[in-house]
XYZ file of C-alpha atoms in Angstrom:
498
model
C 121.096 130.737 129.950
C 122.435 130.671 126.401
C 120.044 128.874 124.077
C 121.114 126.480 121.356
C 119.489 126.443 117.935
C 117.247 123.516 117.098
C 118.715 121.690 114.077
C 118.052 118.777 111.758
C 120.236 115.661 111.969
C 122.632 117.304 109.509
C 122.956 120.451 111.611
C 120.627 122.737 109.683
C 118.710 125.042 112.051
C 114.940 125.007 111.681
C 112.002 126.541 113.513
C 108.874 124.461 112.851
C 109.211 121.499 115.227
C 105.591 121.086 116.297
C 103.391 122.031 113.340
C 103.443 120.092 110.077
C 103.409 121.973 106.779
C 99.922 121.904 105.338
C 97.915 123.437 102.519
C 95.801 125.832 104.545
C 95.081 125.523 108.251
C 92.904 122.435 107.712
C 94.435 121.079 104.521
C 96.524 117.947 103.939
C 100.093 117.569 105.135
C 102.783 117.988 102.476
C 105.371 115.319 101.705
C 107.950 118.078 101.331
C 107.969 118.656 105.103
C 111.325 116.908 105.466
C 111.548 117.547 109.218
C 108.339 115.552 109.733
C 109.753 112.770 107.547
C 113.150 112.797 109.254
C 111.789 112.729 112.803
C 109.256 109.982 112.124
C 111.670 107.872 110.061
C 114.315 108.063 112.787
C 111.784 107.424 115.527
C 110.524 104.112 114.116
C 114.119 102.874 113.889
C 115.033 103.464 117.537
C 114.596 99.822 118.564
C 115.052 96.436 116.950
C 113.171 94.244 116.445
C 110.418 94.995 118.965
C 107.618 97.413 118.122
C 108.415 100.888 119.424
C 104.828 101.238 120.629
C 102.174 98.549 121.094
C 104.863 95.918 121.761
C 102.782 93.840 124.205
C 99.801 92.520 122.306
C 97.227 89.794 121.752
C 95.542 88.765 118.528
C 92.732 86.661 117.119
C 90.986 85.921 113.851
C 87.274 86.279 113.320
C 84.624 87.553 110.973
C 82.811 90.793 110.278
C 79.165 90.770 109.193
C 77.263 93.733 107.727
C 73.934 94.096 109.531
C 72.731 97.518 108.332
C 72.787 99.306 104.982
C 75.208 102.252 104.713
C 75.647 102.069 100.935
C 74.355 105.637 100.621
C 77.595 106.742 102.301
C 80.178 104.436 100.704
C 80.743 102.456 97.527
C 82.955 99.950 99.391
C 81.922 96.476 98.210
C 82.033 95.171 101.774
C 79.123 97.450 102.671
C 77.183 96.986 99.416
C 74.486 94.833 101.027
C 73.326 93.529 104.379
C 74.678 90.065 105.106
C 78.082 90.541 103.502
C 80.884 88.912 105.483
C 84.662 88.976 105.484
C 87.409 87.338 107.488
C 89.291 89.645 109.818
C 92.181 89.772 112.260
C 92.354 91.884 115.413
C 95.350 92.833 117.517
C 94.943 94.461 120.927
C 97.875 95.944 122.804
C 99.187 98.281 125.428
C 101.028 101.318 124.061
C 104.010 102.274 126.198
C 105.240 99.013 127.699
C 107.830 96.637 126.311
C 106.961 93.175 125.030
C 107.543 91.622 128.446
C 105.567 94.208 130.398
C 102.233 93.582 132.089
C 99.125 93.955 129.958
C 97.180 95.443 132.874
C 99.356 98.580 132.982
C 97.673 101.981 133.025
C 97.864 102.810 129.346
C 95.653 103.330 126.311
C 94.980 100.089 124.438
C 95.620 99.601 120.761
C 92.589 98.339 118.825
C 93.894 97.346 115.383
C 91.619 95.593 112.895
C 92.407 94.040 109.521
C 89.469 93.274 107.195
C 90.304 90.901 104.321
C 87.972 92.259 101.617
C 87.699 91.499 97.899
C 88.926 95.034 97.204
C 92.047 94.510 99.314
C 92.893 94.596 102.995
C 91.379 97.412 105.032
C 93.214 98.287 108.250
C 91.431 100.317 110.904
C 94.207 101.099 113.371
C 92.743 102.759 116.441
C 92.631 102.700 120.229
C 90.144 102.026 123.004
C 89.743 105.800 123.321
C 88.025 108.199 120.900
C 90.769 110.839 121.279
C 94.552 111.033 121.535
C 97.153 113.099 123.419
C 98.390 115.252 120.523
C 96.960 116.576 117.291
C 100.048 116.672 115.027
C 102.258 113.673 114.148
C 105.316 115.891 114.309
C 104.988 115.748 118.089
C 104.638 111.957 118.274
C 108.305 110.965 118.829
C 108.626 113.528 121.636
C 105.422 112.318 123.270
C 106.318 108.627 123.151
C 109.774 109.341 124.557
C 108.051 110.681 127.689
C 106.120 107.413 128.048
C 109.247 105.260 127.749
C 112.426 105.371 129.809
C 114.918 108.069 130.831
C 118.057 107.559 128.703
C 120.405 107.793 131.687
C 118.619 105.687 134.311
C 116.514 103.478 131.988
C 113.606 104.063 134.390
C 110.069 105.292 133.771
C 109.574 108.882 134.900
C 106.437 110.587 136.155
C 108.374 113.843 135.937
C 108.894 113.754 132.185
C 105.337 112.505 131.559
C 103.686 115.325 133.474
C 106.220 117.849 132.208
C 105.179 117.072 128.643
C 101.450 116.985 129.417
C 101.631 120.238 131.379
C 103.352 121.907 128.401
C 100.770 120.516 125.962
C 97.249 121.320 127.185
C 95.824 119.622 124.065
C 96.630 116.338 125.864
C 94.214 116.999 128.761
C 91.218 115.163 127.266
C 93.169 111.931 126.803
C 94.989 112.360 130.130
C 91.665 112.364 131.996
C 90.597 109.184 130.181
C 93.951 107.532 130.861
C 93.866 108.424 134.549
C 90.300 107.173 134.959
C 89.467 103.490 135.351
C 89.220 103.345 131.548
C 93.015 103.433 131.619
C 93.034 99.960 133.196
C 90.462 97.866 131.272
C 89.626 94.337 132.445
C 91.355 92.623 129.566
C 90.558 93.328 125.941
C 87.066 91.852 125.677
C 85.427 94.425 127.952
C 86.467 97.644 126.230
C 85.156 99.678 123.314
C 87.274 100.408 120.247
C 87.525 103.523 118.102
C 89.067 104.503 114.788
C 89.743 107.748 116.734
C 90.625 109.762 113.625
C 88.187 111.313 111.214
C 88.031 109.327 107.977
C 85.949 109.860 104.857
C 83.496 107.770 102.896
C 82.757 108.242 99.190
C 79.607 106.814 97.615
C 78.745 105.674 94.096
C 77.746 109.245 93.166
C 81.217 110.443 94.181
C 79.843 112.298 97.192
C 81.996 112.518 100.316
C 81.107 112.564 103.997
C 83.356 112.548 107.062
C 83.053 109.580 109.428
C 84.251 108.264 112.767
C 84.266 104.545 113.595
C 83.080 103.066 116.900
C 83.130 99.460 118.140
C 80.932 98.848 121.179
C 81.739 95.736 123.176
C 78.884 93.253 123.666
C 80.591 91.909 126.793
C 79.802 95.104 128.730
C 82.415 97.579 129.909
C 84.510 96.320 132.795
C 87.582 97.975 134.269
C 90.107 97.345 137.018
C 90.506 99.917 139.741
C 94.074 101.129 140.115
C 94.725 98.851 143.090
C 93.266 95.847 141.273
C 95.373 96.541 138.178
C 98.564 96.876 140.235
C 97.758 93.614 142.059
C 97.084 91.772 138.795
C 100.294 93.160 137.313
C 102.181 91.159 139.921
C 99.974 88.073 139.896
C 99.558 87.621 136.159
C 101.277 90.063 133.777
C 99.610 88.204 130.876
C 96.072 88.532 132.219
C 94.561 90.107 129.104
C 96.219 87.550 126.811
C 94.999 84.654 128.977
C 91.489 86.087 129.219
C 91.179 86.403 125.435
C 92.633 82.978 124.710
C 90.492 81.200 127.312
C 87.280 82.869 126.168
C 87.770 81.924 122.520
C 89.047 78.426 123.257
C 85.928 77.851 125.413
C 83.631 79.009 122.609
C 82.718 82.289 124.318
C 83.467 84.366 121.239
C 83.807 88.088 122.020
C 81.768 90.425 119.850
C 81.593 94.118 119.121
C 78.968 96.176 117.277
C 80.371 98.573 114.686
C 78.854 102.055 114.352
C 79.752 105.158 112.402
C 79.154 108.837 112.991
C 78.580 110.877 109.841
C 79.283 114.581 109.265
C 78.649 116.318 105.963
C 81.202 118.666 104.458
C 78.817 121.566 105.151
C 78.471 120.554 108.802
C 82.254 120.287 109.094
C 82.627 123.929 108.099
C 80.199 125.001 110.835
C 81.359 122.634 113.598
C 82.435 124.335 116.811
C 85.838 122.616 116.771
C 88.128 121.437 114.011
C 86.398 118.162 112.993
C 89.799 116.699 112.050
C 91.322 117.275 115.496
C 91.928 113.873 117.140
C 91.932 115.451 120.616
C 88.199 116.158 120.225
C 85.044 114.045 119.911
C 81.861 114.626 117.941
C 78.935 114.746 120.365
C 76.575 111.852 119.724
C 73.452 113.947 120.255
C 74.544 116.008 117.234
C 76.021 113.152 115.194
C 74.253 109.983 116.334
C 75.722 106.510 116.081
C 74.609 104.594 112.973
C 74.791 100.819 113.332
C 76.796 99.026 110.631
C 77.734 95.477 111.577
C 79.123 92.963 114.012
C 82.680 91.822 114.640
C 83.237 88.393 116.185
C 86.576 86.868 117.196
C 86.502 83.082 117.079
C 90.005 81.718 116.406
C 93.302 81.962 118.273
C 96.233 81.804 115.808
C 98.131 78.522 115.880
C 101.445 80.353 116.216
C 101.679 83.617 118.156
C 104.882 84.847 116.538
C 103.872 84.103 112.960
C 100.476 85.762 113.246
C 100.422 88.257 116.123
C 104.036 89.380 116.345
C 104.488 89.585 112.577
C 101.126 91.222 111.908
C 101.452 94.675 110.404
C 98.806 97.383 110.260
C 98.721 100.780 108.595
C 95.944 103.355 108.292
C 97.125 103.800 104.696
C 95.653 100.364 103.911
C 92.276 101.654 102.749
C 89.705 100.299 100.306
C 87.680 101.959 97.577
C 84.919 103.988 99.216
C 86.826 104.655 102.454
C 89.515 107.313 102.548
C 91.475 109.673 104.760
C 90.935 113.211 106.025
C 93.262 116.169 106.702
C 93.629 115.026 110.329
C 97.308 115.872 110.949
C 97.941 112.849 113.164
C 96.354 110.536 110.608
C 98.339 112.047 107.747
C 101.607 111.425 109.597
C 100.582 107.837 110.394
C 99.883 107.162 106.699
C 103.654 107.395 106.199
C 105.035 106.270 109.528
C 103.224 102.961 110.014
C 104.215 101.432 106.706
C 107.730 102.726 107.161
C 107.924 101.143 110.622
C 106.887 97.745 109.262
C 109.297 97.925 106.334
C 112.009 98.361 108.932
C 110.767 96.020 111.662
C 109.421 93.069 109.666
C 110.768 93.775 106.197
C 109.859 95.276 102.861
C 107.896 92.120 101.975
C 105.974 91.793 105.254
C 102.745 92.072 103.259
C 103.464 88.606 101.824
C 103.237 86.910 105.241
C 100.090 84.896 105.887
C 98.556 87.229 108.464
C 99.131 90.307 106.278
C 98.538 88.819 102.841
C 95.437 89.791 100.878
C 93.642 86.469 100.191
C 92.338 87.825 96.894
C 94.285 89.011 93.846
C 97.488 91.044 94.231
C 98.898 92.347 90.943
C 101.713 94.865 90.931
C 105.321 95.426 89.879
C 107.072 95.318 93.251
C 109.903 92.818 93.210
C 112.769 91.443 95.272
C 114.023 92.748 98.608
C 114.524 90.775 101.819
C 112.468 87.560 102.058
C 110.802 88.056 98.674
C 108.283 85.351 97.737
C 108.066 85.123 93.940
C 105.337 82.456 93.813
C 102.718 85.059 93.031
C 104.456 86.594 90.016
C 107.286 84.186 89.015
C 108.778 85.509 85.743
C 106.082 88.110 85.039
C 107.253 91.571 83.892
C 108.419 93.951 86.601
C 107.536 97.127 84.724
C 104.461 98.944 83.398
C 103.282 99.465 80.743
C 104.347 96.262 78.991
C 103.183 94.080 76.107
C 103.020 90.770 77.984
C 100.727 90.698 81.003
C 97.025 91.508 81.379
C 97.258 93.989 84.257
C 95.436 97.248 83.544
C 94.507 100.125 85.879
C 90.720 100.240 86.422
C 89.246 103.735 86.159
C 86.457 102.718 88.560
C 89.044 103.030 91.325
C 90.219 106.557 90.541
C 91.002 108.669 93.576
C 88.344 111.034 94.810
C 89.093 114.478 93.361
C 88.437 117.589 95.367
C 89.363 121.257 95.665
C 91.200 122.656 98.658
C 89.825 125.660 100.477
C 93.266 127.206 100.768
C 96.370 127.383 98.593
C 98.714 128.896 101.159
C 101.586 126.606 102.139
C 102.904 127.210 105.667
C 103.496 125.555 109.029
C 100.165 126.583 110.515
C 100.027 126.667 114.309
C 97.841 123.670 115.183
C 96.198 125.612 118.038
C 95.582 128.953 116.332
C 91.838 129.660 116.517
C 91.503 126.127 117.863
C 92.826 126.317 121.416
C 89.814 125.167 123.437
C 91.502 122.307 125.277
C 89.192 122.418 128.286
C 85.493 122.257 127.356
C 85.414 118.604 126.353
C 87.596 117.391 129.253
C 85.333 119.354 131.590
C 82.239 117.697 130.144
C 83.925 114.303 130.385
C 84.388 114.903 134.107
C 80.945 116.315 134.859
C 78.686 114.490 132.383
C 80.316 111.191 131.419
C 81.680 110.168 134.829
C 79.648 109.146 137.856
C 80.762 110.143 141.383
C 82.816 106.950 141.839
C 84.526 107.481 138.468
C 85.453 111.007 139.485
C 86.758 109.876 142.850
C 88.941 107.209 141.251
C 90.184 109.662 138.614
C 91.307 112.172 141.240
C 92.983 109.451 143.296
C 94.839 108.078 140.272
C 96.053 111.526 139.195
C 97.286 112.356 142.691
C 99.075 109.026 142.936
C 100.803 109.585 139.614
C 101.718 113.240 140.155
C 103.267 112.440 143.529
C 105.992 110.761 141.502
C 107.109 114.096 140.029
C 110.540 115.005 141.394
C 113.516 117.252 140.795
C 114.133 121.008 140.712
C 111.195 121.661 138.362
C 108.674 119.714 140.478
C 106.695 122.709 141.722
C 106.670 124.360 138.298
C 105.365 121.226 136.557
C 102.685 120.562 139.189
C 101.415 124.142 139.170
C 101.328 124.252 135.376
C 99.311 121.036 135.226
C 96.974 122.180 137.997
C 96.115 125.218 135.890
C 94.860 122.874 133.171
C 92.743 120.906 135.633
C 91.245 124.117 137.016
C 90.391 125.343 133.534
C 88.595 122.097 132.798
C 86.698 122.045 136.093
C 87.212 123.971 139.334
C 86.207 121.020 141.521
C 88.655 118.726 139.730
C 91.507 121.195 140.205
C 90.672 121.782 143.878
C 90.559 118.085 144.759
C 93.858 117.332 143.034
C 95.553 120.362 144.584
C 94.346 119.327 148.035
C 95.579 115.769 147.491
C 98.991 117.105 146.496
C 98.960 119.535 149.458
C 99.387 122.522 147.161
C 98.289 125.931 148.417
C 96.028 127.470 145.794
C 97.182 130.765 144.322
C 94.153 133.000 143.747
C 95.690 134.109 140.445
C 95.436 130.501 139.334
C 91.753 130.494 140.288
C 91.075 133.772 138.495
C 92.558 132.476 135.249
C 90.796 129.139 135.506
C 87.196 128.969 134.362
C 85.089 125.834 134.221
C 83.424 125.177 130.836
C 80.123 124.886 132.661
């Protein structure tokens, strides 16, 4: 077979399709990586006007209350004292389905939160899982394409899903979560939420720590089995929306407790895995949960379209005292999310009620589609000027830091960081009970039976190798369910992390 060169949209051949250009292996992603920019910018413009991902969603307003003091970690005003409150908006969603799809589909769930603070809006845009399928945003368009529809038939395809997963063993951790009963939560009220990425906090002494955000449901975890989810998909495709609306309208306000995990910069250097890898978790016995506050949802918006459909979130919407990390997926999302909303809702989407900061907004952005000039009227549109009173405040200077590496390259995301099996293996053996494991195996077999075509055997065998490497028992049960004869070479190359 004669291979064709991979090229940019203008026909220029390039090599680095999967690894973003960074400063050092664990440094930040560079804006000059034009392939990353081109692929993400094109990807978020593939559909109009529906969201490419997270199209089917539900939303509600509520409040966040600080219950524990974490001011030693962050100078964010919201967390400056116990008892502080702010209004917030939450949007929950499925990921892969269209707007009219069922919200009980097997899928991760978006868990997007907007905190309206006096220092601006803070968006924490996560999922109901602590990990994700891939560790570099450059791979995101390819991954999502496998979760959507085949261009020719316009049908979902188990073949392309498992083909991609089998070729990307970094996805195994999230695949096991997705294929467990956690992949079919009983609505949105009965699931945990996670920031998923590693973020940073900076305190008043300008000291930085790395953090992960957790939201534990107070309604207790409750999931559908696969059969129950399929049944509900036919009976009520809006089950999760109805469940949320009814609970709030009846005064049964859902609540979550917010926690953080904290890792020092010194601990990050010694951590067994890359602490900025979103396919990995930080073990809670090493980095215990620290309670922060409570989130309560108590108001259904009076107009779904105006508030839920037009809501926009971006992980780049951060507040003083909370910042990013060199997590490659996060760094790509800092660009892509805002770009998606500029395209989908408009360059002035931040002026809409659900997205608008209720406190002061002073800048020099003007005009564009649907511009609302009521906030600035005839004020100058340039800086510096001799007429207005807007001045940059040095108290909000960016955190300054040195990088450990000055080499610019497209570092292989898996070089010296290719343990894709230990944590999935522990998820199977330690976090799941026997019924969870039984359901997981059944769900995987049911899904993989949908693989078809001339590459069927190759895809199945490749994926089985990953299961075996995570846990021998897991691999054996799935192979038996698929009626695959086990090759001893596969067994010899597959070692359980236990």
